[in-house]
């Protein structure tokens, strides 16, 4: 069945109802998500969200990815995080000049026969991405790559990896190139997969490359270009992480309002007590502020506006700062019932903390925003 991007809201509802809601608690309790998260997304076309229509995708724009991130995060931030990371690789490879990339690998990613991820972070380098140690050394017809990557989304299952490596340490960021890595080839070894409360579906973990051979055609971006491409892509990542926070706050607030209408204390619905309803008013205003800022960033990304750098950093900073207090206020308003695992508010809290690190921590957002004072 071929879907169209105009059906996206209905497709997301279907995915949430059929895939996430019935299973997310089991996945959390088992510390492991089913690969259904990819196969069912593939059936609905979601893994081709940003791949052009003439290349077999839905032809969506960044604002569509924003909708996917916020909508599915109402039920679990971890699942859209995993999906988006794989679809990003599919979209990128669908535009590759190399036939094998766009004719074989990208369709396999869209069909969930493969799972994708992007690997920058290492055990010794996170915020300071230019300090990565994974090395790429030129050899006949290709590159020999060795090193360890850590904190990589989908590391549990990914076999198609956009990986960043240093070709010449003396050149710093200018020496970094990106490569396509195939986990089925010699030299690749999957490592530890982390237990992350609320985030097991992210499948975050490590892998090791030991004299992995990448042919020249698998260099995705040469030294000098790769770092800039990673930095431009990060505006999108910061904005969809903010969208995920919007989804989690929206869900927490909706639950708190429903509960407050039904539950009574001292003869009245909880929501009629001024102190309690005002705490939720604060959450409502924070949610609106974050939504306006993050949607602005999303529109600027679609317009390829240079302003997106600043808007994305501001949206991510605001999300990193307000999401935990906002969800906490909602839990508080629901009394002990807010703590029940099936309400997912505890998972949202843990994921809100994850959101404060991924794709640049709040402190790094501060640096990014402060840089605009000098421009
Ligand atoms: C669930 C999850 C999934 C992830 N998925 C991916 C992925 O798919 N691919 C990938 O490449 N990476 C991924 N990451 C890694 C993520 O991008 C890093 O966690 C992030 O860049 C921060 O790096 P770090 O954790 O090493 O912290 P560090 O860089 O070690 O920083 C530690 C602390 O110091 C602060 N700090 C650092 N530098 C400064 C400074 N100059 N001024 C002030 N404070 C500073 C930071 O803000 C942070 O609070 C993921 C992380 C998580 C948690």
GROMACS .gro file of C-alpha atoms and ligand atoms in nm:
model
  428
    1UNK     CA    1   0.000   0.000   0.000
    2UNK     CA    2   0.139   0.342  -0.094
    3UNK     CA    3   0.044   0.628   0.135
    4UNK     CA    4   0.061   1.002   0.081
    5UNK     CA    5   0.205   1.266   0.312
    6UNK     CA    6  -0.142   1.420   0.355
    7UNK     CA    7  -0.237   1.102   0.543
    8UNK     CA    8   0.043   1.152   0.797
    9UNK     CA    9  -0.177   1.242   1.098
   10UNK     CA   10  -0.388   0.928   1.044
   11UNK     CA   11  -0.079   0.712   0.988
   12UNK     CA   12   0.074   0.838   1.313
   13UNK     CA   13  -0.248   0.765   1.504
   14UNK     CA   14  -0.252   0.416   1.360
   15UNK     CA   15   0.112   0.357   1.447
   16UNK     CA   16   0.061   0.486   1.803
   17UNK     CA   17  -0.250   0.273   1.857
   18UNK     CA   18  -0.125  -0.048   1.695
   19UNK     CA   19   0.246  -0.044   1.774
   20UNK     CA   20   0.338   0.179   2.068
   21UNK     CA   21   0.047   0.181   2.310
   22UNK     CA   22  -0.011  -0.197   2.334
   23UNK     CA   23   0.360  -0.283   2.377
   24UNK     CA   24   0.560   0.003   2.526
   25UNK     CA   25   0.524  -0.114   2.888
   26UNK     CA   26   0.644  -0.465   2.798
   27UNK     CA   27   0.938  -0.322   2.609
   28UNK     CA   28   1.032  -0.110   2.907
   29UNK     CA   29   0.997  -0.401   3.149
   30UNK     CA   30   1.201  -0.631   2.922
   31UNK     CA   31   1.460  -0.358   2.861
   32UNK     CA   32   1.430  -0.432   2.492
   33UNK     CA   33   1.198  -0.317   2.213
   34UNK     CA   34   1.067  -0.539   1.935
   35UNK     CA   35   1.193  -0.481   1.581
   36UNK     CA   36   0.822  -0.427   1.502
   37UNK     CA   37   0.890  -0.061   1.569
   38UNK     CA   38   1.073  -0.056   1.233
   39UNK     CA   39   0.874  -0.313   1.034
   40UNK     CA   40   0.536  -0.157   1.116
   41UNK     CA   41   0.673   0.191   1.046
   42UNK     CA   42   0.793   0.062   0.709
   43UNK     CA   43   0.445  -0.075   0.629
   44UNK     CA   44   0.303   0.275   0.685
   45UNK     CA   45   0.578   0.444   0.481
   46UNK     CA   46   0.715   0.629   0.784
   47UNK     CA   47   1.074   0.521   0.722
   48UNK     CA   48   1.059   0.705   0.389
   49UNK     CA   49   0.915   1.019   0.545
   50UNK     CA   50   1.178   1.257   0.405
   51UNK     CA   51   1.273   1.056   0.098
   52UNK     CA   52   1.149   1.221  -0.222
   53UNK     CA   53   0.834   1.073  -0.378
   54UNK     CA   54   1.010   0.990  -0.708
   55UNK     CA   55   1.264   0.792  -0.505
   56UNK     CA   56   0.999   0.584  -0.328
   57UNK     CA   57   0.938   0.793  -0.016
   58UNK     CA   58   0.654   1.006   0.121
   59UNK     CA   59   0.826   1.330   0.016
   60UNK     CA   60   0.766   1.494   0.354
   61UNK     CA   61   0.928   1.814   0.472
   62UNK     CA   62   1.096   1.885   0.805
   63UNK     CA   63   0.765   2.011   0.947
   64UNK     CA   64   0.625   1.659   0.883
   65UNK     CA   65   0.912   1.506   1.079
   66UNK     CA   66   0.833   1.758   1.354
   67UNK     CA   67   0.474   1.630   1.359
   68UNK     CA   68   0.593   1.269   1.380
   69UNK     CA   69   0.828   1.353   1.668
   70UNK     CA   70   0.573   1.543   1.877
   71UNK     CA   71   0.278   1.315   1.806
   72UNK     CA   72   0.448   0.980   1.879
   73UNK     CA   73   0.633   1.118   2.182
   74UNK     CA   74   0.300   1.157   2.359
   75UNK     CA   75   0.324   0.779   2.404
   76UNK     CA   76   0.702   0.723   2.405
   77UNK     CA   77   0.983   0.956   2.309
   78UNK     CA   78   1.211   0.656   2.259
   79UNK     CA   79   1.022   0.508   1.964
   80UNK     CA   80   1.021   0.813   1.732
   81UNK     CA   81   1.383   0.871   1.833
   82UNK     CA   82   1.474   0.528   1.696
   83UNK     CA   83   1.257   0.569   1.384
   84UNK     CA   84   1.388   0.912   1.296
   85UNK     CA   85   1.749   0.800   1.324
   86UNK     CA   86   1.691   0.520   1.074
   87UNK     CA   87   1.481   0.728   0.834
   88UNK     CA   88   1.751   0.999   0.837
   89UNK     CA   89   1.999   0.750   0.693
   90UNK     CA   90   1.743   0.631   0.433
   91UNK     CA   91   1.677   0.989   0.321
   92UNK     CA   92   2.049   1.069   0.301
   93UNK     CA   93   2.138   0.757   0.101
   94UNK     CA   94   1.846   0.807  -0.138
   95UNK     CA   95   2.033   1.120  -0.253
   96UNK     CA   96   2.374   0.952  -0.281
   97UNK     CA   97   2.544   0.958  -0.618
   98UNK     CA   98   2.650   0.594  -0.566
   99UNK     CA   99   2.399   0.355  -0.726
  100UNK     CA  100   2.444   0.086  -0.457
  101UNK     CA  101   2.349   0.342  -0.191
  102UNK     CA  102   2.030   0.470  -0.352
  103UNK     CA  103   1.921   0.157  -0.539
  104UNK     CA  104   1.993  -0.112  -0.278
  105UNK     CA  105   2.060   0.024   0.068
  106UNK     CA  106   1.813   0.314   0.089
  107UNK     CA  107   1.515   0.095  -0.022
  108UNK     CA  108   1.624  -0.172   0.230
  109UNK     CA  109   1.622   0.092   0.507
  110UNK     CA  110   1.276   0.216   0.404
  111UNK     CA  111   1.148  -0.142   0.409
  112UNK     CA  112   1.310  -0.208   0.751
  113UNK     CA  113   1.525  -0.488   0.606
  114UNK     CA  114   1.805  -0.268   0.738
  115UNK     CA  115   1.823  -0.028   1.035
  116UNK     CA  116   2.022   0.294   1.025
  117UNK     CA  117   2.206   0.512   1.273
  118UNK     CA  118   2.447   0.805   1.281
  119UNK     CA  119   2.766   0.777   1.484
  120UNK     CA  120   2.960   1.079   1.601
  121UNK     CA  121   2.996   1.033   1.978
  122UNK     CA  122   3.279   0.827   2.131
  123UNK     CA  123   3.369   0.724   2.485
  124UNK     CA  124   3.606   1.023   2.505
  125UNK     CA  125   3.423   1.283   2.290
  126UNK     CA  126   3.062   1.403   2.305
  127UNK     CA  127   3.003   1.777   2.309
  128UNK     CA  128   3.351   1.829   2.165
  129UNK     CA  129   3.280   1.640   1.844
  130UNK     CA  130   3.597   1.766   1.673
  131UNK     CA  131   3.798   1.564   1.929
  132UNK     CA  132   3.686   1.221   1.795
  133UNK     CA  133   3.961   0.959   1.781
  134UNK     CA  134   3.816   0.702   1.540
  135UNK     CA  135   4.072   0.699   1.261
  136UNK     CA  136   4.036   0.662   0.886
  137UNK     CA  137   4.361   0.585   0.703
  138UNK     CA  138   4.385   0.590   0.324
  139UNK     CA  139   4.469   0.266   0.151
  140UNK     CA  140   4.432   0.130  -0.203
  141UNK     CA  141   4.077   0.200  -0.323
  142UNK     CA  142   3.942   0.289   0.019
  143UNK     CA  143   3.994   0.357   0.388
  144UNK     CA  144   4.086   0.151   0.694
  145UNK     CA  145   3.875   0.262   0.990
  146UNK     CA  146   3.933   0.180   1.358
  147UNK     CA  147   3.780   0.312   1.679
  148UNK     CA  148   3.490   0.291   1.922
  149UNK     CA  149   3.158   0.476   1.908
  150UNK     CA  150   2.940   0.522   2.217
  151UNK     CA  151   2.590   0.646   2.295
  152UNK     CA  152   2.465   0.568   1.946
  153UNK     CA  153   2.087   0.547   1.893
  154UNK     CA  154   1.984   0.211   1.738
  155UNK     CA  155   2.325   0.059   1.818
  156UNK     CA  156   2.134  -0.250   1.934
  157UNK     CA  157   2.005  -0.327   1.585
  158UNK     CA  158   2.158  -0.093   1.329
  159UNK     CA  159   2.353  -0.242   1.041
  160UNK     CA  160   2.381   0.070   0.823
  161UNK     CA  161   2.584   0.339   0.989
  162UNK     CA  162   2.677   0.693   0.888
  163UNK     CA  163   3.000   0.720   1.081
  164UNK     CA  164   3.237   1.012   1.137
  165UNK     CA  165   3.611   0.949   1.158
  166UNK     CA  166   3.929   1.153   1.168
  167UNK     CA  167   4.153   1.129   0.857
  168UNK     CA  168   4.423   1.367   0.986
  169UNK     CA  169   4.434   1.462   1.356
  170UNK     CA  170   4.652   1.764   1.281
  171UNK     CA  171   4.366   1.919   1.084
  172UNK     CA  172   4.113   1.904   1.369
  173UNK     CA  173   3.752   1.937   1.245
  174UNK     CA  174   3.879   1.984   0.889
  175UNK     CA  175   4.018   1.630   0.896
  176UNK     CA  176   3.684   1.466   0.979
  177UNK     CA  177   3.509   1.268   0.703
  178UNK     CA  178   3.194   1.056   0.706
  179UNK     CA  179   3.160   0.698   0.585
  180UNK     CA  180   2.892   0.440   0.529
  181UNK     CA  181   2.962   0.137   0.748
  182UNK     CA  182   2.801  -0.203   0.696
  183UNK     CA  183   2.774  -0.400   1.021
  184UNK     CA  184   2.772  -0.729   0.825
  185UNK     CA  185   3.127  -0.675   0.702
  186UNK     CA  186   3.450  -0.787   0.878
  187UNK     CA  187   3.596  -0.541   1.127
  188UNK     CA  188   3.261  -0.442   1.283
  189UNK     CA  189   3.171  -0.558   1.636
  190UNK     CA  190   2.861  -0.460   1.828
  191UNK     CA  191   2.935  -0.353   2.187
  192UNK     CA  192   2.750  -0.285   2.508
  193UNK     CA  193   2.384  -0.177   2.486
  194UNK     CA  194   2.279   0.058   2.766
  195UNK     CA  195   1.981   0.016   2.997
  196UNK     CA  196   1.801   0.351   2.987
  197UNK     CA  197   1.484   0.383   3.190
  198UNK     CA  198   1.205   0.508   2.962
  199UNK     CA  199   1.442   0.487   2.668
  200UNK     CA  200   1.494   0.119   2.598
  201UNK     CA  201   1.345   0.151   2.249
  202UNK     CA  202   1.629   0.390   2.164
  203UNK     CA  203   1.863   0.089   2.172
  204UNK     CA  204   2.155   0.320   2.256
  205UNK     CA  205   2.497   0.163   2.286
  206UNK     CA  206   2.845   0.110   2.152
  207UNK     CA  207   3.026  -0.056   1.865
  208UNK     CA  208   3.385  -0.111   1.768
  209UNK     CA  209   3.562  -0.093   1.435
  210UNK     CA  210   3.888  -0.278   1.396
  211UNK     CA  211   4.061  -0.234   1.060
  212UNK     CA  212   3.723  -0.206   0.887
  213UNK     CA  213   3.769  -0.153   0.511
  214UNK     CA  214   3.542   0.110   0.351
  215UNK     CA  215   3.576   0.144  -0.028
  216UNK     CA  216   3.615   0.498  -0.164
  217UNK     CA  217   3.254   0.501  -0.281
  218UNK     CA  218   3.142   0.464   0.084
  219UNK     CA  219   3.292   0.799   0.183
  220UNK     CA  220   2.974   1.005   0.222
  221UNK     CA  221   3.140   1.341   0.285
  222UNK     CA  222   3.511   1.425   0.245
  223UNK     CA  223   3.734   1.591   0.506
  224UNK     CA  224   3.640   1.957   0.542
  225UNK     CA  225   3.279   1.895   0.435
  226UNK     CA  226   3.165   1.626   0.680
  227UNK     CA  227   3.190   1.840   0.993
  228UNK     CA  228   2.992   2.122   0.830
  229UNK     CA  229   2.724   1.879   0.710
  230UNK     CA  230   2.695   1.729   1.060
  231UNK     CA  231   2.660   2.076   1.211
  232UNK     CA  232   2.393   2.183   0.962
  233UNK     CA  233   2.196   1.860   1.022
  234UNK     CA  234   2.208   1.919   1.393
  235UNK     CA  235   1.964   2.212   1.370
  236UNK     CA  236   1.699   1.965   1.260
  237UNK     CA  237   1.791   1.721   1.535
  238UNK     CA  238   1.770   1.993   1.802
  239UNK     CA  239   1.431   2.098   1.671
  240UNK     CA  240   1.281   1.749   1.659
  241UNK     CA  241   1.409   1.681   2.011
  242UNK     CA  242   1.221   1.998   2.118
  243UNK     CA  243   0.915   1.857   1.933
  244UNK     CA  244   0.949   1.535   2.134
  245UNK     CA  245   0.945   1.739   2.455
  246UNK     CA  246   0.628   1.914   2.332
  247UNK     CA  247   0.463   1.573   2.286
  248UNK     CA  248   0.560   1.458   2.635
  249UNK     CA  249   0.443   1.779   2.805
  250UNK     CA  250   0.117   1.776   2.606
  251UNK     CA  251   0.045   1.420   2.713
  252UNK     CA  252   0.128   1.490   3.080
  253UNK     CA  253  -0.090   1.803   3.083
  254UNK     CA  254  -0.385   1.628   2.915
  255UNK     CA  255  -0.366   1.349   3.170
  256UNK     CA  256  -0.344   1.596   3.459
  257UNK     CA  257  -0.645   1.800   3.336
  258UNK     CA  258  -0.860   1.489   3.285
  259UNK     CA  259  -0.766   1.361   3.628
  260UNK     CA  260  -0.828   1.700   3.789
  261UNK     CA  261  -1.180   1.714   3.643
  262UNK     CA  262  -1.277   1.374   3.780
  263UNK     CA  263  -1.094   1.345   4.112
  264UNK     CA  264  -1.246   1.531   4.407
  265UNK     CA  265  -1.091   1.662   4.726
  266UNK     CA  266  -1.275   1.853   4.999
  267UNK     CA  267  -1.599   1.810   4.805
  268UNK     CA  268  -1.476   1.971   4.483
  269UNK     CA  269  -1.296   1.858   4.165
  270UNK     CA  270  -0.920   1.903   4.207
  271UNK     CA  271  -0.922   2.145   3.915
  272UNK     CA  272  -1.138   2.391   4.104
  273UNK     CA  273  -0.865   2.445   4.366
  274UNK     CA  274  -0.681   2.758   4.269
  275UNK     CA  275  -0.331   2.647   4.373
  276UNK     CA  276  -0.357   2.329   4.167
  277UNK     CA  277  -0.510   2.477   3.853
  278UNK     CA  278  -0.259   2.761   3.852
  279UNK     CA  279   0.028   2.513   3.852
  280UNK     CA  280  -0.123   2.359   3.536
  281UNK     CA  281  -0.177   2.703   3.385
  282UNK     CA  282   0.199   2.755   3.415
  283UNK     CA  283   0.256   2.428   3.229
  284UNK     CA  284   0.007   2.533   2.960
  285UNK     CA  285   0.191   2.862   2.903
  286UNK     CA  286   0.531   2.689   2.893
  287UNK     CA  287   0.396   2.439   2.641
  288UNK     CA  288   0.263   2.718   2.420
  289UNK     CA  289   0.595   2.908   2.436
  290UNK     CA  290   0.797   2.601   2.346
  291UNK     CA  291   0.558   2.510   2.065
  292UNK     CA  292   0.576   2.857   1.908
  293UNK     CA  293   0.956   2.866   1.925
  294UNK     CA  294   1.010   2.511   1.800
  295UNK     CA  295   0.757   2.549   1.517
  296UNK     CA  296   0.938   2.867   1.412
  297UNK     CA  297   1.266   2.671   1.400
  298UNK     CA  298   1.095   2.395   1.197
  299UNK     CA  299   0.958   2.642   0.941
  300UNK     CA  300   1.302   2.807   0.911
  301UNK     CA  301   1.462   2.468   0.848
  302UNK     CA  302   1.214   2.402   0.567
  303UNK     CA  303   1.289   2.749   0.426
  304UNK     CA  304   1.666   2.679   0.460
  305UNK     CA  305   1.691   3.006   0.652
  306UNK     CA  306   2.021   3.076   0.836
  307UNK     CA  307   1.804   3.188   1.132
  308UNK     CA  308   1.729   2.820   1.199
  309UNK     CA  309   2.063   2.782   1.381
  310UNK     CA  310   1.960   3.023   1.655
  311UNK     CA  311   1.593   2.923   1.671
  312UNK     CA  312   1.680   2.552   1.695
  313UNK     CA  313   1.931   2.617   1.975
  314UNK     CA  314   1.679   2.833   2.165
  315UNK     CA  315   1.401   2.576   2.124
  316UNK     CA  316   1.630   2.296   2.243
  317UNK     CA  317   1.748   2.502   2.541
  318UNK     CA  318   1.392   2.590   2.642
  319UNK     CA  319   1.286   2.225   2.603
  320UNK     CA  320   1.583   2.111   2.813
  321UNK     CA  321   1.489   2.350   3.090
  322UNK     CA  322   1.110   2.334   3.111
  323UNK     CA  323   1.017   1.974   3.029
  324UNK     CA  324   1.117   1.814   3.360
  325UNK     CA  325   0.950   2.082   3.581
  326UNK     CA  326   0.640   2.078   3.358
  327UNK     CA  327   0.598   1.700   3.376
  328UNK     CA  328   0.676   1.706   3.749
  329UNK     CA  329   0.396   1.962   3.805
  330UNK     CA  330   0.153   1.733   3.619
  331UNK     CA  331   0.257   1.431   3.828
  332UNK     CA  332   0.221   1.637   4.146
  333UNK     CA  333  -0.132   1.738   4.053
  334UNK     CA  334  -0.232   1.372   4.015
  335UNK     CA  335  -0.118   1.267   4.361
  336UNK     CA  336   0.011   0.912   4.403
  337UNK     CA  337  -0.177   0.801   4.089
  338UNK     CA  338   0.059   1.011   3.879
  339UNK     CA  339   0.339   0.773   3.977
  340UNK     CA  340   0.181   0.462   3.822
  341UNK     CA  341   0.402   0.319   3.550
  342UNK     CA  342   0.113   0.273   3.307
  343UNK     CA  343   0.064   0.650   3.300
  344UNK     CA  344   0.414   0.681   3.145
  345UNK     CA  345   0.487   1.004   3.329
  346UNK     CA  346   0.796   0.854   3.492
  347UNK     CA  347   0.917   0.742   3.148
  348UNK     CA  348   0.853   1.091   3.014
  349UNK     CA  349   1.063   1.235   3.298
  350UNK     CA  350   1.355   1.004   3.220
  351UNK     CA  351   1.326   1.086   2.848
  352UNK     CA  352   1.314   1.458   2.925
  353UNK     CA  353   1.656   1.413   3.086
  354UNK     CA  354   1.778   1.226   2.778
  355UNK     CA  355   1.651   1.515   2.565
  356UNK     CA  356   1.869   1.755   2.762
  357UNK     CA  357   2.184   1.578   2.629
  358UNK     CA  358   2.112   1.445   2.283
  359UNK     CA  359   2.218   1.656   1.987
  360UNK     CA  360   2.385   1.907   2.215
  361UNK     CA  361   2.341   1.963   2.588
  362UNK     CA  362   2.176   2.272   2.736
  363UNK     CA  363   2.520   2.420   2.812
  364UNK     CA  364   2.623   2.377   2.449
  365UNK     CA  365   2.296   2.549   2.346
  366UNK     CA  366   2.399   2.840   2.570
  367UNK     CA  367   2.731   2.860   2.385
  368UNK     CA  368   2.552   2.846   2.049
  369UNK     CA  369   2.307   3.122   2.145
  370UNK     CA  370   2.583   3.339   2.296
  371UNK     CA  371   2.777   3.311   1.968
  372UNK     CA  372   2.499   3.517   1.808
  373UNK     CA  373   2.600   3.812   2.030
  374UNK     CA  374   2.918   3.842   1.821
  375UNK     CA  375   2.763   3.804   1.475
  376LIG     C1  376   1.989   0.837   2.456
  376LIG     C2  377   2.101   0.901   2.381
  376LIG     C3  378   2.111   0.880   2.244
  376LIG     C4  379   2.217   0.936   2.172
  376LIG     N1  380   2.227   0.910   2.037
  376LIG     C5  381   2.337   0.952   1.969
  376LIG     C6  382   2.356   0.915   1.831
  376LIG     O1  383   2.270   0.853   1.770
  376LIG     N2  384   2.472   0.951   1.770
  376LIG     C7  385   2.569   1.022   1.834
  376LIG     O2  386   2.671   1.049   1.774
  376LIG     N3  387   2.554   1.059   1.966
  376LIG     C8  388   2.440   1.026   2.033
  376LIG     N4  389   2.424   1.061   2.166
  376LIG     C9  390   2.531   1.134   2.234
  376LIG    C10  391   2.498   1.279   2.261
  376LIG     O3  392   2.505   1.352   2.142
  376LIG    C11  393   2.597   1.326   2.368
  376LIG     O4  394   2.553   1.271   2.491
  376LIG    C12  395   2.605   1.478   2.378
  376LIG     O5  396   2.671   1.530   2.265
  376LIG    C13  397   2.682   1.520   2.504
  376LIG     O6  398   2.804   1.458   2.510
  376LIG     P1  399   2.850   1.377   2.643
  376LIG     O7  400   2.732   1.299   2.691
  376LIG     O8  401   2.973   1.303   2.608
  376LIG     O9  402   2.880   1.487   2.750
  376LIG     P2  403   3.017   1.569   2.767
  376LIG    O10  404   3.054   1.632   2.638
  376LIG    O11  405   3.119   1.484   2.835
  376LIG    O12  406   2.970   1.681   2.867
  376LIG    C14  407   2.945   1.653   3.006
  376LIG    C15  408   2.881   1.776   3.069
  376LIG    O13  409   2.969   1.887   3.052
  376LIG    C16  410   2.901   1.993   2.988
  376LIG     N5  411   2.993   2.064   2.898
  376LIG    C17  412   3.071   2.013   2.802
  376LIG     N6  413   3.138   2.110   2.739
  376LIG    C18  414   3.101   2.226   2.800
  376LIG    C19  415   3.134   2.365   2.777
  376LIG     N7  416   3.217   2.402   2.680
  376LIG     N8  417   3.076   2.458   2.861
  376LIG    C20  418   2.990   2.421   2.958
  376LIG     N9  419   2.955   2.293   2.982
  376LIG    C21  420   3.009   2.198   2.903
  376LIG    C22  421   2.791   1.927   2.907
  376LIG    O14  422   2.684   2.016   2.881
  376LIG    C23  423   2.750   1.814   3.000
  376LIG    O15  424   2.658   1.864   3.097
  376LIG    C24  425   2.315   1.013   2.239
  376LIG    C25  426   2.302   1.037   2.377
  376LIG    C26  427   2.196   0.984   2.447
  376LIG    C27  428   2.185   1.011   2.595
   0.00000   0.00000   0.00000
